[in-house]
């Protein structure tokens, strides 16, 4: 059958949750796996950034950032006019789907490496850049046309703008991946000292991460069903829209087949770590469980099981 | 469920059915079982949203009839 190892572990986790098997997966271990994946991806990107730093890369980065601005603007009217969600919920979900998932990206890396497909190794830079714009657009969409409120301060339980900017630019994903990039750039060939740990164990750590994510996704599914069929359909539709848009940008900026696949996967993915934390601070009025359950219960499994292989097959079939 | 949501569900469901057919026909990548699974899930999504729309329409017409009778 030749099923990808990561996908097999994901299915195992989902099965374990579905049959209510008593698997204890400590929260600290999950957090450690996420830290490992973010740093490993950042380091890999940093090493290649030294070789590829150029004006062309800067132009590519600007084009990639535009994806993060456009996707929430596409998602918002769908959520408002078809889904009939209120402004805050729609903006929050749009921000989740405009941002990216490092976990999905890690799965795509594993998939490409297992398939022997090469890609531009500086793409982690794009992952970092794509984390932020959607949060800003999401907040702008929520505030535009909303009822004016009193100036916000921490005393009445509302967030200060400093706290919000802190969440946007210094969240765990951005800091660790960007930090990893910088360490990779600064260390250069000396990175060999940590190479066996961060690069040699990548596949095994990813498998454990996916086992946990399979359990999480399966446990979120009942919550998704409660939220109605529209949000399920949206959780399937948005990755397809995002993949097409990001794929077109990937072709336009001249990425390789593997690079286009990775960028399309980033466009298809939705955040479930960085954006929820930022939205909790920026839009406390929004129903966070709605966006998290769509992102984790529908879009993440869809991308892992179907999206990544389908995107890869499409780029191969088109001969990109 | 509104008629806009019904059509959105139908378009997404039918797209997923196409994905399912494409994936289930590939044996090289080992994704044919997932493709078949997707085919089943997407088909049931399409059928269920159709039933839901019919139920909503029936409820609305019952309410109208009730209102007219009283």
Short mmCIF file of C-alpha atoms in Angstrom, two decimals:
data_model
loop_
_atom_site.label_atom_id
_atom_site.label_comp_id
_atom_site.label_asym_id
_atom_site.label_seq_id
_atom_site.Cartn_x
_atom_site.Cartn_y
_atom_site.Cartn_z
CA UNK A 1 0.00 0.00 0.00
CA UNK A 2 3.04 2.29 0.54
CA UNK A 3 1.25 4.82 2.77
CA UNK A 4 3.26 7.79 4.03
CA UNK A 5 4.53 7.15 7.60
CA UNK A 6 3.27 10.51 8.88
CA UNK A 7 -0.21 9.93 7.48
CA UNK A 8 -0.24 6.42 8.98
CA UNK A 9 0.56 7.85 12.43
CA UNK A 10 -2.09 10.54 11.98
CA UNK A 11 -4.70 7.88 11.16
CA UNK A 12 -3.55 5.82 14.15
CA UNK A 13 -4.07 8.83 16.45
CA UNK A 14 -7.51 9.52 14.97
CA UNK A 15 -8.47 5.85 15.38
CA UNK A 16 -7.24 5.86 19.01
CA UNK A 17 -9.40 8.90 19.79
CA UNK A 18 -12.41 7.47 17.93
CA UNK A 19 -12.36 4.21 19.95
CA UNK A 20 -11.56 6.19 23.13
CA UNK A 21 -8.30 4.31 23.71
CA UNK A 22 -6.51 5.34 26.87
CA UNK A 23 -3.39 6.94 25.36
CA UNK A 24 -1.65 9.41 27.64
CA UNK A 25 0.16 12.03 25.60
CA UNK A 26 1.58 14.62 28.00
CA UNK A 27 0.94 18.25 27.06
CA UNK A 28 4.59 19.02 27.78
CA UNK A 29 5.69 16.40 25.24
CA UNK A 30 3.40 17.89 22.58
CA UNK A 31 4.80 21.34 23.34
CA UNK A 32 8.36 19.95 23.08
CA UNK A 33 7.58 18.38 19.70
CA UNK A 34 6.22 21.70 18.41
CA UNK A 35 9.34 23.52 19.65
CA UNK A 36 11.57 20.92 17.98
CA UNK A 37 9.76 21.16 14.63
CA UNK A 38 9.80 24.97 14.61
CA UNK A 39 13.50 25.21 15.45
CA UNK A 40 14.46 22.44 13.00
CA UNK A 41 12.53 24.12 10.17
CA UNK A 42 14.05 27.51 11.05
CA UNK A 43 17.60 26.10 11.16
CA UNK A 44 17.19 24.37 7.80
CA UNK A 45 15.97 27.63 6.28
CA UNK A 46 18.79 29.62 7.88
CA UNK A 47 21.50 27.43 6.37
CA UNK A 48 20.15 27.88 2.87
CA UNK A 49 19.37 31.56 3.39
CA UNK A 50 23.12 32.22 3.55
CA UNK A 51 23.49 30.74 0.06
CA UNK A 52 20.39 32.35 -1.47
CA UNK A 53 20.20 35.86 0.04
CA UNK A 54 19.55 38.18 -2.92
CA UNK A 55 17.28 40.95 -4.23
CA UNK A 56 15.34 38.26 -6.09
CA UNK A 57 14.54 36.60 -2.76
CA UNK A 58 13.32 39.92 -1.41
CA UNK A 59 10.95 40.30 -4.39
CA UNK A 60 9.72 36.73 -3.84
CA UNK A 61 9.14 37.45 -0.14
CA UNK A 62 7.02 40.51 -0.97
CA UNK A 63 4.89 38.46 -3.38
CA UNK A 64 4.45 35.74 -0.74
CA UNK A 65 3.39 38.26 1.94
CA UNK A 66 0.61 39.42 -0.40
CA UNK A 67 -0.97 35.94 -0.10
CA UNK A 68 -1.38 36.54 3.64
CA UNK A 69 -3.21 39.80 2.95
CA UNK A 70 -5.45 38.47 0.16
CA UNK A 71 -6.67 35.17 1.70
CA UNK A 72 -8.56 36.71 4.66
CA UNK A 73 -10.13 39.23 2.28
CA UNK A 74 -11.46 36.30 0.20
CA UNK A 75 -12.59 34.28 3.25
CA UNK A 76 -14.36 37.14 5.07
CA UNK A 77 -17.20 37.79 2.56
CA UNK A 78 -17.82 34.03 2.20
CA UNK A 79 -18.20 33.73 5.98
CA UNK A 80 -20.36 36.86 6.22
CA UNK A 81 -22.66 36.49 3.22
CA UNK A 82 -22.96 32.70 2.86
CA UNK A 83 -22.21 31.60 6.41
CA UNK A 84 -24.11 34.57 7.90
CA UNK A 85 -21.62 34.76 10.75
CA UNK A 86 -21.23 37.92 12.78
CA UNK A 87 -18.38 40.32 11.95
CA UNK A 88 -16.09 39.16 14.79
CA UNK A 89 -16.44 35.42 14.14
CA UNK A 90 -15.99 35.93 10.40
CA UNK A 91 -12.87 38.08 10.88
CA UNK A 92 -11.36 35.64 13.37
CA UNK A 93 -11.90 32.63 11.09
CA UNK A 94 -10.63 34.62 8.08
CA UNK A 95 -7.42 35.41 10.01
CA UNK A 96 -6.94 31.71 10.85
CA UNK A 97 -7.27 30.74 7.19
CA UNK A 98 -5.05 33.56 5.93
CA UNK A 99 -2.24 32.52 8.24
CA UNK A 100 -0.26 29.28 8.04
CA UNK A 101 0.24 26.09 10.01
CA UNK A 102 3.81 25.07 10.80
CA UNK A 103 2.58 21.53 11.50
CA UNK A 104 1.08 21.20 8.01
CA UNK A 105 4.28 22.62 6.53
CA UNK A 106 6.34 20.05 8.46
CA UNK A 107 4.14 17.25 7.08
CA UNK A 108 4.62 18.61 3.55
CA UNK A 109 8.41 18.69 4.04
CA UNK A 110 8.31 15.07 5.23
CA UNK A 111 6.14 14.11 2.24
CA UNK A 112 8.41 15.78 -0.33
CA UNK A 113 11.57 14.31 1.21
CA UNK A 114 10.03 10.82 1.27
CA UNK A 115 9.04 11.27 -2.40
CA UNK A 116 12.52 12.53 -3.34
CA UNK A 117 11.23 15.90 -4.56
CA UNK A 118 13.64 18.82 -4.09
CA UNK A 119 12.53 22.30 -3.03
CA UNK A 120 13.99 25.71 -2.19
CA UNK A 121 15.24 25.25 1.36
CA UNK A 122 14.76 28.96 2.22
CA UNK A 123 10.97 28.52 2.23
CA UNK A 124 10.86 28.60 6.08
CA UNK A 125 11.42 32.33 5.64
CA UNK A 126 8.07 32.45 3.81
CA UNK A 127 6.43 30.50 6.64
CA UNK A 128 7.52 33.15 9.14
CA UNK A 129 6.41 35.98 6.85
CA UNK A 130 2.99 34.40 6.26
CA UNK A 131 2.20 34.07 9.97
CA UNK A 132 1.58 37.78 10.49
CA UNK A 133 -0.34 39.65 7.72
CA UNK A 134 -3.59 37.70 8.17
CA UNK A 135 -3.78 38.65 11.85
CA UNK A 136 -3.54 42.34 10.96
CA UNK A 137 -6.12 42.00 8.16
CA UNK A 138 -8.43 39.98 10.44
CA UNK A 139 -8.38 42.69 13.10
CA UNK A 140 -8.94 45.41 10.49
CA UNK A 141 -11.92 43.51 9.03
CA UNK A 142 -13.44 43.07 12.49
CA UNK A 143 -13.03 46.72 13.43
CA UNK A 144 -14.14 48.16 10.07
CA UNK A 145 -17.81 49.05 10.34
CA UNK A 146 -18.07 47.73 13.92
CA UNK A 147 -19.65 49.78 16.69
CA UNK A 148 -17.07 52.25 18.08
CA UNK A 149 -15.97 51.29 21.59
CA UNK A 150 -14.35 53.13 24.46
CA UNK A 151 -10.52 53.33 24.43
CA UNK A 152 -9.20 49.95 25.48
CA UNK A 153 -7.10 49.39 28.52
CA UNK A 154 -6.09 46.47 30.67
CA UNK A 155 -8.03 47.72 33.68
CA UNK A 156 -11.43 46.80 32.22
CA UNK A 157 -10.18 43.43 30.97
CA UNK A 158 -9.68 44.58 27.39
CA UNK A 159 -6.32 44.18 25.69
CA UNK A 160 -3.74 46.92 25.34
CA UNK A 161 -2.33 47.42 21.84
CA UNK A 162 1.17 46.56 23.15
CA UNK A 163 -0.06 43.13 24.17
CA UNK A 164 -1.58 42.64 20.73
CA UNK A 165 1.59 43.61 18.83
CA UNK A 166 3.52 41.34 21.16
CA UNK A 167 1.23 38.43 20.16
CA UNK A 168 1.56 39.28 16.46
CA UNK A 169 5.33 39.68 16.20
CA UNK A 170 6.69 37.73 19.15
CA UNK A 171 4.43 34.69 19.26
CA UNK A 172 6.01 31.26 19.71
CA UNK A 173 5.96 30.35 16.01
CA UNK A 174 7.43 33.58 14.69
CA UNK A 175 10.07 33.84 17.41
CA UNK A 176 11.30 30.25 17.22
CA UNK A 177 11.28 29.96 13.45
CA UNK A 178 12.79 33.37 12.86
CA UNK A 179 15.25 32.70 15.70
CA UNK A 180 16.13 29.34 14.12
CA UNK A 181 16.69 31.10 10.79
CA UNK A 182 19.04 33.60 12.42
CA UNK A 183 20.91 30.86 14.29
CA UNK A 184 21.28 28.93 11.01
CA UNK A 185 22.62 32.05 9.27
CA UNK A 186 24.97 32.95 12.13
CA UNK A 187 26.32 29.45 12.76
CA UNK A 188 26.95 28.56 9.11
CA UNK A 189 28.99 25.33 8.85
CA UNK A 190 29.15 24.99 12.64
CA UNK A 191 25.51 23.87 12.50
CA UNK A 192 26.92 20.38 12.00
CA UNK A 193 27.17 20.11 15.81
CA UNK A 194 23.37 19.92 16.18
CA UNK A 195 22.59 18.41 12.78
CA UNK A 196 22.13 14.77 13.93
CA UNK A 197 19.57 15.89 16.54
CA UNK A 198 17.51 18.44 14.61
CA UNK A 199 17.71 16.95 11.12
CA UNK A 200 18.27 13.24 11.85
CA UNK A 201 15.31 12.96 14.23
CA UNK A 202 12.94 15.16 12.19
CA UNK A 203 10.93 12.25 10.70
CA UNK A 204 10.45 10.49 14.04
CA UNK A 205 9.41 13.66 15.86
CA UNK A 206 6.99 14.48 13.04
CA UNK A 207 5.43 11.00 13.38
CA UNK A 208 4.87 11.52 17.13
CA UNK A 209 3.47 15.01 16.48
CA UNK A 210 1.02 13.58 13.94
CA UNK A 211 -0.06 10.83 16.33
CA UNK A 212 -1.09 13.55 18.80
CA UNK A 213 -2.65 15.70 16.06
CA UNK A 214 -4.70 12.72 14.87
CA UNK A 215 -6.14 12.38 18.38
CA UNK A 216 -6.79 16.13 18.62
CA UNK A 217 -8.45 16.32 15.20
CA UNK A 218 -10.74 13.37 15.95
CA UNK A 219 -11.73 14.87 19.31
CA UNK A 220 -12.55 18.22 17.61
CA UNK A 221 -14.81 16.61 15.04
CA UNK A 222 -17.90 16.39 17.28
CA UNK A 223 -17.52 20.12 18.00
CA UNK A 224 -17.32 20.82 14.25
CA UNK A 225 -20.52 18.86 13.62
CA UNK A 226 -22.34 20.94 16.24
CA UNK A 227 -21.39 24.11 14.35
CA UNK A 228 -23.32 23.10 11.24
CA UNK A 229 -22.62 21.98 7.73
CA UNK A 230 -21.52 25.39 6.43
CA UNK A 231 -18.41 25.51 8.59
CA UNK A 232 -17.52 21.95 7.50
CA UNK A 233 -17.86 22.93 3.84
CA UNK A 234 -15.85 26.11 4.49
CA UNK A 235 -13.09 24.06 6.16
CA UNK A 236 -12.80 22.04 2.94
CA UNK A 237 -13.27 24.92 0.48
CA UNK A 238 -10.79 27.44 1.87
CA UNK A 239 -7.71 25.17 1.55
CA UNK A 240 -8.57 24.58 -2.10
CA UNK A 241 -8.89 28.33 -2.76
CA UNK A 242 -5.69 29.05 -0.81
CA UNK A 243 -3.73 26.32 -2.59
CA UNK A 244 -4.73 27.60 -6.04
CA UNK A 245 -3.88 31.22 -5.18
CA UNK A 246 -0.53 30.37 -3.54
CA UNK A 247 0.29 27.93 -6.35
CA UNK A 248 -0.22 30.72 -8.92
CA UNK A 249 2.05 33.03 -6.89
CA UNK A 250 4.63 30.21 -6.66
CA UNK A 251 4.62 29.82 -10.46
CA UNK A 252 4.80 33.61 -10.95
CA UNK A 253 7.87 34.00 -8.72
CA UNK A 254 9.64 31.11 -10.44
CA UNK A 255 9.80 28.47 -7.70
CA UNK A 256 10.66 24.86 -8.47
CA UNK A 257 8.01 22.11 -8.49
CA UNK A 258 8.74 21.31 -4.83
CA UNK A 259 8.69 25.01 -3.94
CA UNK A 260 5.33 25.56 -5.64
CA UNK A 261 3.97 22.52 -3.77
CA UNK A 262 5.17 23.90 -0.43
CA UNK A 263 3.82 27.38 -1.10
CA UNK A 264 0.46 25.92 -2.17
CA UNK A 265 0.40 23.84 1.04
CA UNK A 266 1.08 27.01 3.04
CA UNK A 267 -1.80 28.74 1.23
CA UNK A 268 -4.04 25.76 1.99
CA UNK A 269 -3.11 25.56 5.66
CA UNK A 270 -4.77 27.39 8.52
CA UNK A 271 -3.22 28.42 11.79
CA UNK A 272 -4.09 26.71 15.06
CA UNK A 273 -1.27 27.96 17.31
CA UNK A 274 -0.26 31.57 16.57
CA UNK A 275 -3.55 33.09 15.36
CA UNK A 276 -5.81 31.70 18.13
CA UNK A 277 -3.50 33.29 20.71
CA UNK A 278 -3.51 36.64 18.88
CA UNK A 279 -7.28 36.59 18.28
CA UNK A 280 -7.95 35.83 21.93
CA UNK A 281 -6.25 39.12 22.74
CA UNK A 282 -7.42 41.18 19.75
CA UNK A 283 -11.00 39.94 19.31
CA UNK A 284 -12.29 38.59 22.61
CA UNK A 285 -15.83 38.95 21.18
CA UNK A 286 -15.16 36.20 18.61
CA UNK A 287 -16.11 32.58 19.23
CA UNK A 288 -12.64 30.99 19.35
CA UNK A 289 -13.89 27.41 19.45
CA UNK A 290 -15.55 27.85 16.04
CA UNK A 291 -12.29 28.77 14.31
CA UNK A 292 -10.14 26.25 16.20
CA UNK A 293 -12.50 23.36 15.55
CA UNK A 294 -12.73 24.17 11.82
CA UNK A 295 -8.96 24.56 11.58
CA UNK A 296 -8.05 21.46 13.58
CA UNK A 297 -11.07 19.24 12.98
CA UNK A 298 -11.47 19.77 9.23
CA UNK A 299 -8.67 21.66 7.49
CA UNK A 300 -5.62 20.09 9.16
CA UNK A 301 -6.76 16.48 8.55
CA UNK A 302 -7.93 17.41 5.04
CA UNK A 303 -4.52 18.85 4.20
CA UNK A 304 -2.57 15.97 5.74
CA UNK A 305 -4.64 13.19 4.19
CA UNK A 306 -5.71 14.69 0.87
CA UNK A 307 -4.39 18.22 0.28
CA UNK A 308 -0.63 17.57 0.34
CA UNK A 309 -0.66 14.45 -1.88
CA UNK A 310 -3.20 16.08 -4.20
CA UNK A 311 -1.19 19.32 -4.51
CA UNK A 312 2.00 17.36 -5.12
CA UNK A 313 0.29 15.17 -7.73
CA UNK A 314 -1.17 18.26 -9.43
CA UNK A 315 2.19 20.06 -9.69
CA UNK A 316 3.73 16.86 -11.09
CA UNK A 317 0.89 16.35 -13.56
CA UNK A 318 1.15 19.95 -14.77
CA UNK A 319 4.89 19.49 -15.21
CA UNK A 320 5.68 22.65 -13.23
CA UNK B 1 -29.78 26.25 6.28
CA UNK B 2 -30.22 29.00 3.68
CA UNK B 3 -30.26 28.35 -0.04
CA UNK B 4 -26.85 30.08 -0.37
CA UNK B 5 -25.40 27.67 2.18
CA UNK B 6 -27.02 24.75 0.37
CA UNK B 7 -25.38 25.70 -2.94
CA UNK B 8 -22.05 26.32 -1.22
CA UNK B 9 -22.25 22.84 0.34
CA UNK B 10 -23.16 21.30 -3.02
CA UNK B 11 -20.25 22.93 -4.88
CA UNK B 12 -17.73 21.97 -2.17
CA UNK B 13 -19.15 18.45 -1.89
CA UNK B 14 -19.02 17.84 -5.64
CA UNK B 15 -15.45 19.19 -5.81
CA UNK B 16 -14.48 16.78 -3.04
CA UNK B 17 -16.15 13.92 -4.90
CA UNK B 18 -13.92 14.75 -7.89
CA UNK B 19 -10.90 14.73 -5.56
CA UNK B 20 -12.03 11.39 -4.16
CA UNK B 21 -12.38 9.87 -7.63
CA UNK B 22 -8.93 11.16 -8.62
CA UNK B 23 -7.27 9.90 -5.44
CA UNK B 24 -9.02 6.54 -5.42
CA UNK B 25 -7.82 5.88 -8.96
CA UNK B 26 -4.16 6.33 -7.97
CA UNK B 27 -2.57 3.21 -6.58
CA UNK B 28 1.06 4.28 -6.78
CA UNK B 29 0.94 6.68 -3.85
CA UNK B 30 -1.15 4.40 -1.66
CA UNK B 31 -3.87 7.00 -1.33
CA UNK B 32 -6.67 5.09 -3.06
CA UNK B 33 -8.24 4.04 0.26
CA UNK B 34 -8.24 7.64 1.47
CA UNK B 35 -9.75 8.66 -1.87
CA UNK B 36 -12.55 6.14 -1.41
CA UNK B 37 -13.13 7.39 2.12
CA UNK B 38 -13.32 10.95 0.86
CA UNK B 39 -15.75 9.88 -1.84
CA UNK B 40 -18.08 8.39 0.80
CA UNK B 41 -17.79 11.39 3.17
CA UNK B 42 -18.30 13.96 0.39
CA UNK B 43 -21.28 12.08 -1.06
CA UNK B 44 -22.95 11.87 2.34
CA UNK B 45 -22.27 15.60 2.86
CA UNK B 46 -24.01 16.41 -0.44
CA UNK B 47 -26.99 14.15 0.32
CA UNK B 48 -27.33 15.34 3.93
CA UNK B 49 -27.30 19.02 2.98
CA UNK B 50 -30.02 18.32 0.39
CA UNK B 51 -32.15 16.59 3.05
CA UNK B 52 -31.53 19.43 5.47
CA UNK B 53 -32.66 22.03 2.92
CA UNK B 54 -35.81 20.00 2.22
CA UNK B 55 -36.52 19.79 5.97
CA UNK B 56 -36.07 23.56 6.33
CA UNK B 57 -38.42 24.20 3.37
CA UNK B 58 -41.01 21.78 4.78
CA UNK B 59 -40.87 23.44 8.21
CA UNK B 60 -41.34 26.86 6.60
CA UNK B 61 -44.33 25.69 4.54
CA UNK B 62 -45.90 24.00 7.59
CA UNK B 63 -45.57 27.24 9.54
CA UNK B 64 -47.15 29.17 6.67
CA UNK B 65 -50.03 26.67 6.46
CA UNK B 66 -50.54 26.88 10.22
CA UNK B 67 -50.56 30.64 10.09
CA UNK B 68 -53.08 30.69 7.24
CA UNK B 69 -55.40 28.20 9.02
CA UNK B 70 -55.42 30.17 12.26
#
